[in-house]
mmCIF file with all atom_site columns, C-alpha atoms and ligand atoms in Angstrom:
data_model
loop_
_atom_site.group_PDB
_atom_site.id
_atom_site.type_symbol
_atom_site.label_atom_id
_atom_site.label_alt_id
_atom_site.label_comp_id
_atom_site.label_asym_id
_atom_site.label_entity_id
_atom_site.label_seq_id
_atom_site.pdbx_PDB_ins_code
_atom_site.Cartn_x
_atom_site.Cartn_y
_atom_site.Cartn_z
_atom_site.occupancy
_atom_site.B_iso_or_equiv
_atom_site.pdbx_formal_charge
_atom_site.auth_seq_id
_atom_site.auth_comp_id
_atom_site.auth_asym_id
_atom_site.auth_atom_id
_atom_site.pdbx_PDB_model_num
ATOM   1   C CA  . UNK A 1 1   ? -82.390  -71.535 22.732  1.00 78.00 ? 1   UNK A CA  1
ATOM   2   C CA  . UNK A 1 2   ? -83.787  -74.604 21.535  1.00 86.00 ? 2   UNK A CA  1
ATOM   3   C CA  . UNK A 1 3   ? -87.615  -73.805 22.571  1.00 88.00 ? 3   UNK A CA  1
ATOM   4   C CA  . UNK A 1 4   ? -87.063  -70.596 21.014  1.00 89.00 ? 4   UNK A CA  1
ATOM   5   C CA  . UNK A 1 5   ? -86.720  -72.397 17.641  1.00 91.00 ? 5   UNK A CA  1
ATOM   6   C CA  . UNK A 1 6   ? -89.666  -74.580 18.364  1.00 91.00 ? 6   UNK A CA  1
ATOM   7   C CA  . UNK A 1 7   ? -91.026  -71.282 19.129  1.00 91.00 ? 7   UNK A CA  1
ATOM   8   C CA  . UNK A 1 8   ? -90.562  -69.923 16.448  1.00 91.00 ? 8   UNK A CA  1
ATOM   9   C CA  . UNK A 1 9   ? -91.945  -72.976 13.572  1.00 91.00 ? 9   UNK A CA  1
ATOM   10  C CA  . UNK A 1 10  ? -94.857  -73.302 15.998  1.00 93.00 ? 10  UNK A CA  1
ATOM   11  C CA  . UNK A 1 11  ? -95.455  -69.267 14.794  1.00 93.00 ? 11  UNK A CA  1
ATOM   12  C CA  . UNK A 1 12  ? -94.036  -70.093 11.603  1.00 93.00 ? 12  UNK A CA  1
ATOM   13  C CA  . UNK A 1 13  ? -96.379  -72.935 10.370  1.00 93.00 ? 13  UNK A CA  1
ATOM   14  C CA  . UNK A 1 14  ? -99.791  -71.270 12.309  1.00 91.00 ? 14  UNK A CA  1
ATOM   15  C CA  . UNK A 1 15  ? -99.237  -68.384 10.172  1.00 91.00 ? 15  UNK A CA  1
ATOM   16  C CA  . UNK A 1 16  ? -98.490  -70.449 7.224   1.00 93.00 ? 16  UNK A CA  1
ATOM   17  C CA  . UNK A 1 17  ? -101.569 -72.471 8.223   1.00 94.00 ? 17  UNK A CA  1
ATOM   18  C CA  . UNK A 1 18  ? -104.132 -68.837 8.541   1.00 93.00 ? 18  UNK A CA  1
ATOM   19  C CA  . UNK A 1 19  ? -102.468 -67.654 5.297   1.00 94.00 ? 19  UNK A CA  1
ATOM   20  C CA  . UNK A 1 20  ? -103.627 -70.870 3.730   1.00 94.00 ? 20  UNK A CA  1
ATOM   21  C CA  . UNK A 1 21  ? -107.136 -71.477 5.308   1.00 93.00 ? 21  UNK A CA  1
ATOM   22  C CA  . UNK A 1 22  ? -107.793 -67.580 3.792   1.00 94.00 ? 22  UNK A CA  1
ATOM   23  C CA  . UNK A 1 23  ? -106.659 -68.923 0.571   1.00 95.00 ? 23  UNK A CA  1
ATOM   24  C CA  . UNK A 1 24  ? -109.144 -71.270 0.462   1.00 95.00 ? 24  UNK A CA  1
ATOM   25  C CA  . UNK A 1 25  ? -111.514 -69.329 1.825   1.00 95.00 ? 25  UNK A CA  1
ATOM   26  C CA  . UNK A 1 26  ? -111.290 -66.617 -1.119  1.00 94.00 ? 26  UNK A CA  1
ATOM   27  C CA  . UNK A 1 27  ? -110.566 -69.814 -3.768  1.00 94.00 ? 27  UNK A CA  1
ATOM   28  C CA  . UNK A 1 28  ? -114.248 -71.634 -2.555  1.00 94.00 ? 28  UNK A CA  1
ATOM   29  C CA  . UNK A 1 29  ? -116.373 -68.941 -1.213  1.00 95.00 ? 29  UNK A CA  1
ATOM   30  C CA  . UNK A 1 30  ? -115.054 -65.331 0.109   1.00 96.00 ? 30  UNK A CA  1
ATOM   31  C CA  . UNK A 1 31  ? -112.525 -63.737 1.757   1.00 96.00 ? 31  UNK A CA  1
ATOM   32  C CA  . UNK A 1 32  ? -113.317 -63.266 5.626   1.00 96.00 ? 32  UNK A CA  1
ATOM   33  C CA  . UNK A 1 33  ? -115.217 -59.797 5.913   1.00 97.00 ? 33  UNK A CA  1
ATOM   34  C CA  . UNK A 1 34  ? -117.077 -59.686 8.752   1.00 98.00 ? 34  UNK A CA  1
ATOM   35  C CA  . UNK A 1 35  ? -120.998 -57.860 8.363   1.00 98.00 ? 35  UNK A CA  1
ATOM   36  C CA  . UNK A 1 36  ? -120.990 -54.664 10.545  1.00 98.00 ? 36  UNK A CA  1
ATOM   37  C CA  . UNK A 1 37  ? -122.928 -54.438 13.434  1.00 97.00 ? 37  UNK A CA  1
ATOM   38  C CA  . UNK A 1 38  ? -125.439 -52.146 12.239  1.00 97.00 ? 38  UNK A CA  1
ATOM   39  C CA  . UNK A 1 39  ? -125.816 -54.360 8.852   1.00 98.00 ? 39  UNK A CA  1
ATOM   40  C CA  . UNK A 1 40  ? -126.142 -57.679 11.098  1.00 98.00 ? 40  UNK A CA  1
ATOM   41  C CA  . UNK A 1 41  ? -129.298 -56.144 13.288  1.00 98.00 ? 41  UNK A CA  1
ATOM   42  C CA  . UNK A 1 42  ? -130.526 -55.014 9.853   1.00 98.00 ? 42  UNK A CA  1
ATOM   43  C CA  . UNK A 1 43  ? -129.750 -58.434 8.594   1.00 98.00 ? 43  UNK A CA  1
ATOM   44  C CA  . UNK A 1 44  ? -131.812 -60.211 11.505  1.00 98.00 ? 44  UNK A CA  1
ATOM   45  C CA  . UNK A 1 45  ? -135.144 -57.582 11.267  1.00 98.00 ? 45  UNK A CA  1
ATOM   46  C CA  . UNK A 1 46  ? -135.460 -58.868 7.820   1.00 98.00 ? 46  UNK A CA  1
ATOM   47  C CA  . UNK A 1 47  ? -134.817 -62.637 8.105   1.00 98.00 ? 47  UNK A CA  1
ATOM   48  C CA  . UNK A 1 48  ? -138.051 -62.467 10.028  1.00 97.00 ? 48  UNK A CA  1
ATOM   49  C CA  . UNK A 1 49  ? -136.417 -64.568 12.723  1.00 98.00 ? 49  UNK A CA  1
ATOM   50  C CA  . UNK A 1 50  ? -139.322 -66.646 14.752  1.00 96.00 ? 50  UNK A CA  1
ATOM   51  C CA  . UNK A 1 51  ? -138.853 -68.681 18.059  1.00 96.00 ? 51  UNK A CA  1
ATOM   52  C CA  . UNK A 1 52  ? -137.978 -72.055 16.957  1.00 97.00 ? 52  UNK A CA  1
ATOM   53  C CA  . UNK A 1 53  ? -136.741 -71.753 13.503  1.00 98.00 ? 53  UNK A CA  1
ATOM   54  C CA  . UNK A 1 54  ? -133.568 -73.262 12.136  1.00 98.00 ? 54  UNK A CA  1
ATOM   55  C CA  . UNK A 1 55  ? -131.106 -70.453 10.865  1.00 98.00 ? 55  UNK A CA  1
ATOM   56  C CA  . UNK A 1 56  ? -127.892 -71.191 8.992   1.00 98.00 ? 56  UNK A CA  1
ATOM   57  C CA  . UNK A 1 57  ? -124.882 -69.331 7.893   1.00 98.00 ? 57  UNK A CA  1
ATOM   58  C CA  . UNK A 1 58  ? -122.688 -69.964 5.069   1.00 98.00 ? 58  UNK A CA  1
ATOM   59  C CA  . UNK A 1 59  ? -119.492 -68.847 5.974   1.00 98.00 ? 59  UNK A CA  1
ATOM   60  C CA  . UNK A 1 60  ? -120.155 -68.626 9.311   1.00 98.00 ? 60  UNK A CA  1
ATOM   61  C CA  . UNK A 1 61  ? -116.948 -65.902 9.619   1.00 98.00 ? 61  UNK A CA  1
ATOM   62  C CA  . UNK A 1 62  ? -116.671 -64.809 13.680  1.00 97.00 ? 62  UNK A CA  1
ATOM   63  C CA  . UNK A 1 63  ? -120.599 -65.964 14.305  1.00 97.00 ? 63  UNK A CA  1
ATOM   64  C CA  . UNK A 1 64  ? -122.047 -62.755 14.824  1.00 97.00 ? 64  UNK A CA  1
ATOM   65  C CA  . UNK A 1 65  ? -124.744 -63.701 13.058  1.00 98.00 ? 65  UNK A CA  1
ATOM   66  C CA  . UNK A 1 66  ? -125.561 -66.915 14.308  1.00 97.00 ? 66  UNK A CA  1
ATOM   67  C CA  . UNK A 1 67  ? -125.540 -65.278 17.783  1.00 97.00 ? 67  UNK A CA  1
ATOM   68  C CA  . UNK A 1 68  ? -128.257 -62.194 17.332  1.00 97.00 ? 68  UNK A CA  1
ATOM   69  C CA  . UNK A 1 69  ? -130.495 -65.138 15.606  1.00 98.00 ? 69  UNK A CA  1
ATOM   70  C CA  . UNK A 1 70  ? -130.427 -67.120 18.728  1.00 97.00 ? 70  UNK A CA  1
ATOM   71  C CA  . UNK A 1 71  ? -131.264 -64.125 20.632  1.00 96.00 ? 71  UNK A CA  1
ATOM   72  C CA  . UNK A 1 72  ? -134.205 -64.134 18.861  1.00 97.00 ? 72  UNK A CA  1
ATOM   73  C CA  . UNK A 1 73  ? -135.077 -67.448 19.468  1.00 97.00 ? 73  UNK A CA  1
ATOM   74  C CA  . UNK A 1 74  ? -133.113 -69.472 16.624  1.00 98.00 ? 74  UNK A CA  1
ATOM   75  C CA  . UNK A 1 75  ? -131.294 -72.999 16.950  1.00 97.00 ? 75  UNK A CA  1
ATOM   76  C CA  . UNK A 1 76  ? -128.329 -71.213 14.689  1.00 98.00 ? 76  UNK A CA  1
ATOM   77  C CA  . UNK A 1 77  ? -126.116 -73.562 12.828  1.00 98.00 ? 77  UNK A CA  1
ATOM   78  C CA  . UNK A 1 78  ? -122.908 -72.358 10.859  1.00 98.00 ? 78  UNK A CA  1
ATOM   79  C CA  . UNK A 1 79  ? -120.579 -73.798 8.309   1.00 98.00 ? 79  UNK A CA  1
ATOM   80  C CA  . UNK A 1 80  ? -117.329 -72.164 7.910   1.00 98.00 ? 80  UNK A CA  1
ATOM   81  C CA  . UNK A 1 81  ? -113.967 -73.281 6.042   1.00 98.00 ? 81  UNK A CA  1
ATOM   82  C CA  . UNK A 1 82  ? -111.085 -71.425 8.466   1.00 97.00 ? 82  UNK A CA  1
ATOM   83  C CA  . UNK A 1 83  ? -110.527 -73.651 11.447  1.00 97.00 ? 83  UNK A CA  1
ATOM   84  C CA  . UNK A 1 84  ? -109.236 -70.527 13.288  1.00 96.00 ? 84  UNK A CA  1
ATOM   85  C CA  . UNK A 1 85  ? -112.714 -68.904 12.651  1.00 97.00 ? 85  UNK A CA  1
ATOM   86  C CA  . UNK A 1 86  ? -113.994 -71.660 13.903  1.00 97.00 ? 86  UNK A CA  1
ATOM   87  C CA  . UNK A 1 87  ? -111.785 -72.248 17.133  1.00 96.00 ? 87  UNK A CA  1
ATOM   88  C CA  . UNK A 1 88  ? -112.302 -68.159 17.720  1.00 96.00 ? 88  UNK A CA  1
ATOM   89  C CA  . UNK A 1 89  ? -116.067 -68.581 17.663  1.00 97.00 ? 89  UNK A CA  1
ATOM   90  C CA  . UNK A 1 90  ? -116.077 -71.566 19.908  1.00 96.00 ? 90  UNK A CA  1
ATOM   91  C CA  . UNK A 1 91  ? -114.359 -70.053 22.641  1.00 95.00 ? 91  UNK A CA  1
ATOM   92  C CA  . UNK A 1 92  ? -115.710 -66.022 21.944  1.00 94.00 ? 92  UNK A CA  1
ATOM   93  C CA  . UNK A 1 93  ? -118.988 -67.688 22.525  1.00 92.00 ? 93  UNK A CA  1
ATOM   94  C CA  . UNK A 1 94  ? -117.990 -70.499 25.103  1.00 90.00 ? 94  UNK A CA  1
ATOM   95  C CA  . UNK A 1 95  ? -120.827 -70.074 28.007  1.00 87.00 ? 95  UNK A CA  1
ATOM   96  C CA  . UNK A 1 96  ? -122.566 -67.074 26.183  1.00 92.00 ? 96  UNK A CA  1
ATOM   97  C CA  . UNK A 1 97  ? -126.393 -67.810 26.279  1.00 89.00 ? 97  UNK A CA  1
ATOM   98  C CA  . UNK A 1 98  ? -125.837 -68.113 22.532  1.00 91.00 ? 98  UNK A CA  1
ATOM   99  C CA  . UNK A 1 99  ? -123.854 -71.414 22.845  1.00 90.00 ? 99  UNK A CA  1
ATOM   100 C CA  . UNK A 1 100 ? -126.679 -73.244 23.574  1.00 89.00 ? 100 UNK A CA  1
ATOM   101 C CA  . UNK A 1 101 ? -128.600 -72.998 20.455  1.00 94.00 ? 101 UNK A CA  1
ATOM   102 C CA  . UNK A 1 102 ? -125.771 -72.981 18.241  1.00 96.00 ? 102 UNK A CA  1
ATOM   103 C CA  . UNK A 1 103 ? -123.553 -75.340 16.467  1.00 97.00 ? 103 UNK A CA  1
ATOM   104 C CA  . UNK A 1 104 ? -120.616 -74.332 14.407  1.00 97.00 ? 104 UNK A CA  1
ATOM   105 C CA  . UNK A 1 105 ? -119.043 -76.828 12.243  1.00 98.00 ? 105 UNK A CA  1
ATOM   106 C CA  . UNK A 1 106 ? -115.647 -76.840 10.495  1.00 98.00 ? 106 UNK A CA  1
ATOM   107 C CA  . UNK A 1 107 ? -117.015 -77.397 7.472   1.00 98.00 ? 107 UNK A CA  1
ATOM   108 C CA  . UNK A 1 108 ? -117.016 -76.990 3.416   1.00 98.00 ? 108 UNK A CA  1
ATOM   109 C CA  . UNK A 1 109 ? -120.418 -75.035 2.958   1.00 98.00 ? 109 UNK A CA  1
ATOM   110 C CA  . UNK A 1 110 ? -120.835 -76.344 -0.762  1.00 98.00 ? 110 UNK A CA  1
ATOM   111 C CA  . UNK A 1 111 ? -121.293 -80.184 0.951   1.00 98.00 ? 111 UNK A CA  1
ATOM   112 C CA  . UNK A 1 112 ? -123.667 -79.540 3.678   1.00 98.00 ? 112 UNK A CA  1
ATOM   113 C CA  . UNK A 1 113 ? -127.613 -80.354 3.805   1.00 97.00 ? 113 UNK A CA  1
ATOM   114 C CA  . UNK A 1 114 ? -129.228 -77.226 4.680   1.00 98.00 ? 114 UNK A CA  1
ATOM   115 C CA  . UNK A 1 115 ? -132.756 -78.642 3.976   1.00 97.00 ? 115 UNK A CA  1
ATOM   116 C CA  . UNK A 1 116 ? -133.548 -77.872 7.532   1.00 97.00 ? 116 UNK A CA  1
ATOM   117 C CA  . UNK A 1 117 ? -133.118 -73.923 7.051   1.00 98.00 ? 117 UNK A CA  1
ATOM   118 C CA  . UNK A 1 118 ? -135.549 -71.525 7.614   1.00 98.00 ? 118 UNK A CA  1
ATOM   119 C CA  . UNK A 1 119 ? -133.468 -68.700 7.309   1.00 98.00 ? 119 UNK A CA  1
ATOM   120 C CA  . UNK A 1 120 ? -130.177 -68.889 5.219   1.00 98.00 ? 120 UNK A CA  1
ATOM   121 C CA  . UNK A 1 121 ? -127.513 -65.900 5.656   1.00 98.00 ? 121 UNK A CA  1
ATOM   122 C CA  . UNK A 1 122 ? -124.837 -65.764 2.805   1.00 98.00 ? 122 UNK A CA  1
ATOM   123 C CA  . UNK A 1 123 ? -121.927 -62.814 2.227   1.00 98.00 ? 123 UNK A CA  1
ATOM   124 C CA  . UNK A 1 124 ? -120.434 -64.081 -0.751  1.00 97.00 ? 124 UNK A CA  1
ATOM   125 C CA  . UNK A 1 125 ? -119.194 -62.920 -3.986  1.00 97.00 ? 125 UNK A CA  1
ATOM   126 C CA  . UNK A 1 126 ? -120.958 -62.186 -6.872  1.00 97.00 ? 126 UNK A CA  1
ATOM   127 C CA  . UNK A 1 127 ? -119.615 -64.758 -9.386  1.00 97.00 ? 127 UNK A CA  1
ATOM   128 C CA  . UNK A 1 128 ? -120.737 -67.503 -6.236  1.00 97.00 ? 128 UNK A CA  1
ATOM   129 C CA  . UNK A 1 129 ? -124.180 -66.598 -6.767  1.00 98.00 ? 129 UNK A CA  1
ATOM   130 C CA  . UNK A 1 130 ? -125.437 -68.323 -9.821  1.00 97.00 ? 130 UNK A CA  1
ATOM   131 C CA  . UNK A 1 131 ? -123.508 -72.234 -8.579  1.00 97.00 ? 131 UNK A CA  1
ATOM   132 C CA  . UNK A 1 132 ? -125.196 -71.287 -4.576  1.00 98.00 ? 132 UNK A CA  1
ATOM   133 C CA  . UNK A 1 133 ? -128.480 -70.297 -6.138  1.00 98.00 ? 133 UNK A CA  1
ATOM   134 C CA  . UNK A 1 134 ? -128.884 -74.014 -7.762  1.00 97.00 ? 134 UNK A CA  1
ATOM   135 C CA  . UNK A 1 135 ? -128.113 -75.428 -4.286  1.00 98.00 ? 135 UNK A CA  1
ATOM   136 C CA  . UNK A 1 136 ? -130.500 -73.670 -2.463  1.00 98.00 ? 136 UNK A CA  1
ATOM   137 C CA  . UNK A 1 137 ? -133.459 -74.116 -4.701  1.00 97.00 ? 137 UNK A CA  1
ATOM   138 C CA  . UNK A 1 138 ? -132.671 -77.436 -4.656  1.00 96.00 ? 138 UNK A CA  1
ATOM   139 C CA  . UNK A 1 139 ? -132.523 -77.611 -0.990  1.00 97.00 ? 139 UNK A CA  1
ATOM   140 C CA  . UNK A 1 140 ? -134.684 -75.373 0.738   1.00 98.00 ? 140 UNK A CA  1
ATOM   141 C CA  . UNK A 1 141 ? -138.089 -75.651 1.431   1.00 97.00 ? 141 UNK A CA  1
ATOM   142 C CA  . UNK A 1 142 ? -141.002 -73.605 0.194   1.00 97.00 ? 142 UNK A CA  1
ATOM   143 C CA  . UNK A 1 143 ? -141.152 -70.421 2.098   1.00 97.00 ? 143 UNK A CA  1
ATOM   144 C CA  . UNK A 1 144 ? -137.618 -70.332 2.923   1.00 98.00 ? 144 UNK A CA  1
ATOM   145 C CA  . UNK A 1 145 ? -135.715 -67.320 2.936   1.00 98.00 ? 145 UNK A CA  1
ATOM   146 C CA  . UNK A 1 146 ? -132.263 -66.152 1.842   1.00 98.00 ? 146 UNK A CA  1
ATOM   147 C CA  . UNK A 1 147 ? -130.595 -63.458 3.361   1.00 98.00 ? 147 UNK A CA  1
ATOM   148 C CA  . UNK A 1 148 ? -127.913 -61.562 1.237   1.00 98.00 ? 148 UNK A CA  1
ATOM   149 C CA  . UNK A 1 149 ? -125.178 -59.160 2.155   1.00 98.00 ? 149 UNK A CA  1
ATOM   150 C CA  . UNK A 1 150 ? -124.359 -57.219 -0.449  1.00 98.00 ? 150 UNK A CA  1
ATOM   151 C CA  . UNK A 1 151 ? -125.318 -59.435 -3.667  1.00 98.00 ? 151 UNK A CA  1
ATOM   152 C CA  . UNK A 1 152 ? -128.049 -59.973 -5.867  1.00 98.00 ? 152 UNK A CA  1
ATOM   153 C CA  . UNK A 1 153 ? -129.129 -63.112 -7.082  1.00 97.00 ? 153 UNK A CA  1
ATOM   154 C CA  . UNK A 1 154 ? -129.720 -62.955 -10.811 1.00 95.00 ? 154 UNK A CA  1
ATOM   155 C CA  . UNK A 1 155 ? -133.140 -63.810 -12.299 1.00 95.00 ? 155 UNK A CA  1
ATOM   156 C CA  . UNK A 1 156 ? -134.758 -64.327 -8.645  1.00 96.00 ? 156 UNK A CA  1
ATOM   157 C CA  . UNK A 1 157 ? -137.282 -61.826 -7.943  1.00 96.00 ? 157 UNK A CA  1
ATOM   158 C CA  . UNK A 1 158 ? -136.245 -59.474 -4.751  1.00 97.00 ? 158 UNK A CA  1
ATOM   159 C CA  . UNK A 1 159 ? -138.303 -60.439 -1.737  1.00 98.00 ? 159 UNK A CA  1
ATOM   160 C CA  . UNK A 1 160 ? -137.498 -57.158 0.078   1.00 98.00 ? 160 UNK A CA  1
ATOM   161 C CA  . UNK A 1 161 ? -134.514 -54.814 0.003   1.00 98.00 ? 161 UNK A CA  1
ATOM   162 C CA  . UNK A 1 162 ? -132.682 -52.429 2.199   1.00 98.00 ? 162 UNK A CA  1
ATOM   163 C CA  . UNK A 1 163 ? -130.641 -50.875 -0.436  1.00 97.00 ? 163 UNK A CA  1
ATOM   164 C CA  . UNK A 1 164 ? -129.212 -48.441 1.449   1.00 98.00 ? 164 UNK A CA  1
ATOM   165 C CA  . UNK A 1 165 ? -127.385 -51.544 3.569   1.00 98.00 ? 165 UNK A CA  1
ATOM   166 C CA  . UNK A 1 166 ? -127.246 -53.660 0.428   1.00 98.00 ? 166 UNK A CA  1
ATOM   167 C CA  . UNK A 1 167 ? -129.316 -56.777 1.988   1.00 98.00 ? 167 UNK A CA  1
ATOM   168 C CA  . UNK A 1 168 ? -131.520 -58.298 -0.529  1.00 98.00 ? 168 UNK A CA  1
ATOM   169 C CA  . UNK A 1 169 ? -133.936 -61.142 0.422   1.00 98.00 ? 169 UNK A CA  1
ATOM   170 C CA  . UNK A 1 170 ? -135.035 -64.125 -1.258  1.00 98.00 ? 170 UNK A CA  1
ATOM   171 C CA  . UNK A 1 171 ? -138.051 -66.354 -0.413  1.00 98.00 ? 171 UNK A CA  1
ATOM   172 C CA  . UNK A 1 172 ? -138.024 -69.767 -2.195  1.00 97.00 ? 172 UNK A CA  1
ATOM   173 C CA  . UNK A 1 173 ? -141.882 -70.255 -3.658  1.00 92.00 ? 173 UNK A CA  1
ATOM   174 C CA  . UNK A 1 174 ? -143.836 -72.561 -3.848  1.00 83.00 ? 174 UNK A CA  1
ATOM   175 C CA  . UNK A 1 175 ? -142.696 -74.291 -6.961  1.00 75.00 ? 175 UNK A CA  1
ATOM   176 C CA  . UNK A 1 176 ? -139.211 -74.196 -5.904  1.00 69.00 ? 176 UNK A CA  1
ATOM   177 C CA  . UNK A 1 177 ? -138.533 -71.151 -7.933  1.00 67.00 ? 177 UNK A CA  1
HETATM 178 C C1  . LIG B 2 .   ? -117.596 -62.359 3.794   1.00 58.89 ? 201 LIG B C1  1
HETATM 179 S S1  . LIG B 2 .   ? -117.303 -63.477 5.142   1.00 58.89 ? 201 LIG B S1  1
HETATM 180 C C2  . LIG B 2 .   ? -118.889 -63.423 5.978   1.00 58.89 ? 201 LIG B C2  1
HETATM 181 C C3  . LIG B 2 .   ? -118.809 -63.868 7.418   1.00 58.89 ? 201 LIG B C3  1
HETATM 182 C C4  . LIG B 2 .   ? -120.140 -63.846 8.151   1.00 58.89 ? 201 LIG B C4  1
HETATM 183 N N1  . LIG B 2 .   ? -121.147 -64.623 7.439   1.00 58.89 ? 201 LIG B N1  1
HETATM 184 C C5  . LIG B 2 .   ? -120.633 -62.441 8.330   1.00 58.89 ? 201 LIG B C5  1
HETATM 185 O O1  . LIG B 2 .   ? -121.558 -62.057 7.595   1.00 58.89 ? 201 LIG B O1  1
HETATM 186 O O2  . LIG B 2 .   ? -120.094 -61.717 9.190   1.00 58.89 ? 201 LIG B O2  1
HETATM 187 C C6  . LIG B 2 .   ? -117.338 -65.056 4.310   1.00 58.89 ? 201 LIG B C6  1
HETATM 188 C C7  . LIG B 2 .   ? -117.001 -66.219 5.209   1.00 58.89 ? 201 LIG B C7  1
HETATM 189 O O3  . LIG B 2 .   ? -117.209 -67.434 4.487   1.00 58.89 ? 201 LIG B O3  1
HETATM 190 C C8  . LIG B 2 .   ? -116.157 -68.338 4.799   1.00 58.89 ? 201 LIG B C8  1
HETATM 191 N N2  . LIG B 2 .   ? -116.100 -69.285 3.677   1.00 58.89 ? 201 LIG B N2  1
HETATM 192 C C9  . LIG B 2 .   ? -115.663 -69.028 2.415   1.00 58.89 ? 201 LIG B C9  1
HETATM 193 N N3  . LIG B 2 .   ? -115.802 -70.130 1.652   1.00 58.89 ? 201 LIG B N3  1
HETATM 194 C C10 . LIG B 2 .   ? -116.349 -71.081 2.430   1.00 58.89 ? 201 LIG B C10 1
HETATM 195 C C11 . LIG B 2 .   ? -116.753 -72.434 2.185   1.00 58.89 ? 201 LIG B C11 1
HETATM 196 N N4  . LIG B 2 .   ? -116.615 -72.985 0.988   1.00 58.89 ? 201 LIG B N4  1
HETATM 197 N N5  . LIG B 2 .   ? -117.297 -73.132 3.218   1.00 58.89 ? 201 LIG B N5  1
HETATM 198 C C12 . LIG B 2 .   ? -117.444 -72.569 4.439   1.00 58.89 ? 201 LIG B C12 1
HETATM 199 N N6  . LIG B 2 .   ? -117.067 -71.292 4.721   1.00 58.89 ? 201 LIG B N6  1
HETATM 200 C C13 . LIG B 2 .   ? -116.543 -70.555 3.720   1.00 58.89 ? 201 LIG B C13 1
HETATM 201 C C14 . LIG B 2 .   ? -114.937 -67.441 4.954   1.00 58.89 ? 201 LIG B C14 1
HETATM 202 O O4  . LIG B 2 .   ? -113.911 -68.054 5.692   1.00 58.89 ? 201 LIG B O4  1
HETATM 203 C C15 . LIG B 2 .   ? -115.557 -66.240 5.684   1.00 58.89 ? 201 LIG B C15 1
HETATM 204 O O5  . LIG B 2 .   ? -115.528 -66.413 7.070   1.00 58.89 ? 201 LIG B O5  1
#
C-alpha cells in the first residue's frame, strides 16, 4: 500500500513537473509543436545544409531537426527549455548515427551564444519575432541564415520562401542587417 502512495506523488509531481515545464515553454518561447515531417525535409533543402557547418535549433522540441541536419553533414546543437524534451531526445537518439554530431542542452534559448551558427532553425510565435530578431543580428555572422517555420520576420527582406509550407528564410548581410 505504501509504494502505491509513493507511486502515486512520483506520477503526481512528474505531471505537475511536464504541466509546468509547458508553461514555461509557452510563457518564454512556444508551446511544443513539433514541424511535420514533410515541413522538416523542406526545412533542411532550404537551410542549404553543407558538410561541416554548425546548425542550431531554438527550441530544440523532440530533435527532429537537429537529426536530418546531421545527416547532411551538420555538427547540430539544440537549446530547449522542457527537461522531458530533452531527456526524450537523449535517449530517442541514444546510439543513432545522429548522436554523434549533436549536442542538446537543457537550456534557456534567450541566454545562449549562437555566434557559431551557420544555420539557425526557429518555430516560434509571432509576437517572439521582433525581441529574437535583435539577438540574432547581433549574433550571427554575415551570411548566416535563419530558418522560419511558419513566421515572418518584420522589416527583414525574405531570403527565399516556400509559402505553401510557410518556411521563410533569412540571410544576415553583410552589414549585419
Ligand atoms: C513549436 S516547438 C518547435 C520544436 C522544434 N524546433 C521543431 O520544429 O519541431 C517550440 C519548442 O521551443 C521550446 N522552447 C520554448 N521556449 C524556449 C526557450 N526560451 N528556450 C528553449 N526552448 C524553448 C519548446 O519547449 C518547444 O519544444
Amino acid at each position: 500500500m505504501t509504494g502505491l502512495i509513493v507511486l502515486f506523488w512520483i506520477l503526481q509531481l512528474g505531471f505537475a513537473l511536464l504541466l509546468f515545464f509547458l508553461t514555461i515553454a509557452f510563457i518564454t518561447g512556444a508551446p511544443f509543436v513539433p514541424t511535420a515531417s514533410n515541413v522538416s525535409e523542406k526545412m533542411i533543402q532550404m537551410a542549404e545544409i553543407k558538410a561541416g557547418m554548425t546548425v542550431i535549433d531554438l527550441g530544440s522540441g523532440d530533435g527532429r531537426l537537429l537529426c536530418l541536419a546531421v545527416k547532411k553533414g551538420a555538427r547540430a546543437i539544440g537549446y530547449e527549455i522542457n527537461p522531458f524534451l530533452v531527456l526524450y531526445t537523449k535517449i530517442k537518439l541514444f546510439r543513432t548515427a545522429c548522436s554523434r554530431r549533436l549536442k542538446i542542452y537543457w537550456r534557456n534559448f534567450w541566454s545562449a551564444d549562437v555566434r557559431n551558427a551557420d544555420v539557425i532553425f526557429v518555430y516560434l510565435l509571432p509576437w517572439r519575432m521582433e525581441k529574437l530578431k535583435k539577438k540574432l543580428l547581433s549574433q550571427l555572422k554575415p551570411g548566416a541564415l535563419v530558418v522560419s517555420n511558419s513566421f515572418i520576420f518584420r522589416n527583414w527582406p525574405i531570403y527565399k520562401a516556400d509559402r505553401i509550407n510557410h518556411i521563410y528564410v533569412f540571410k544576415i548581410g553583410e552589414n549585419k542587417s
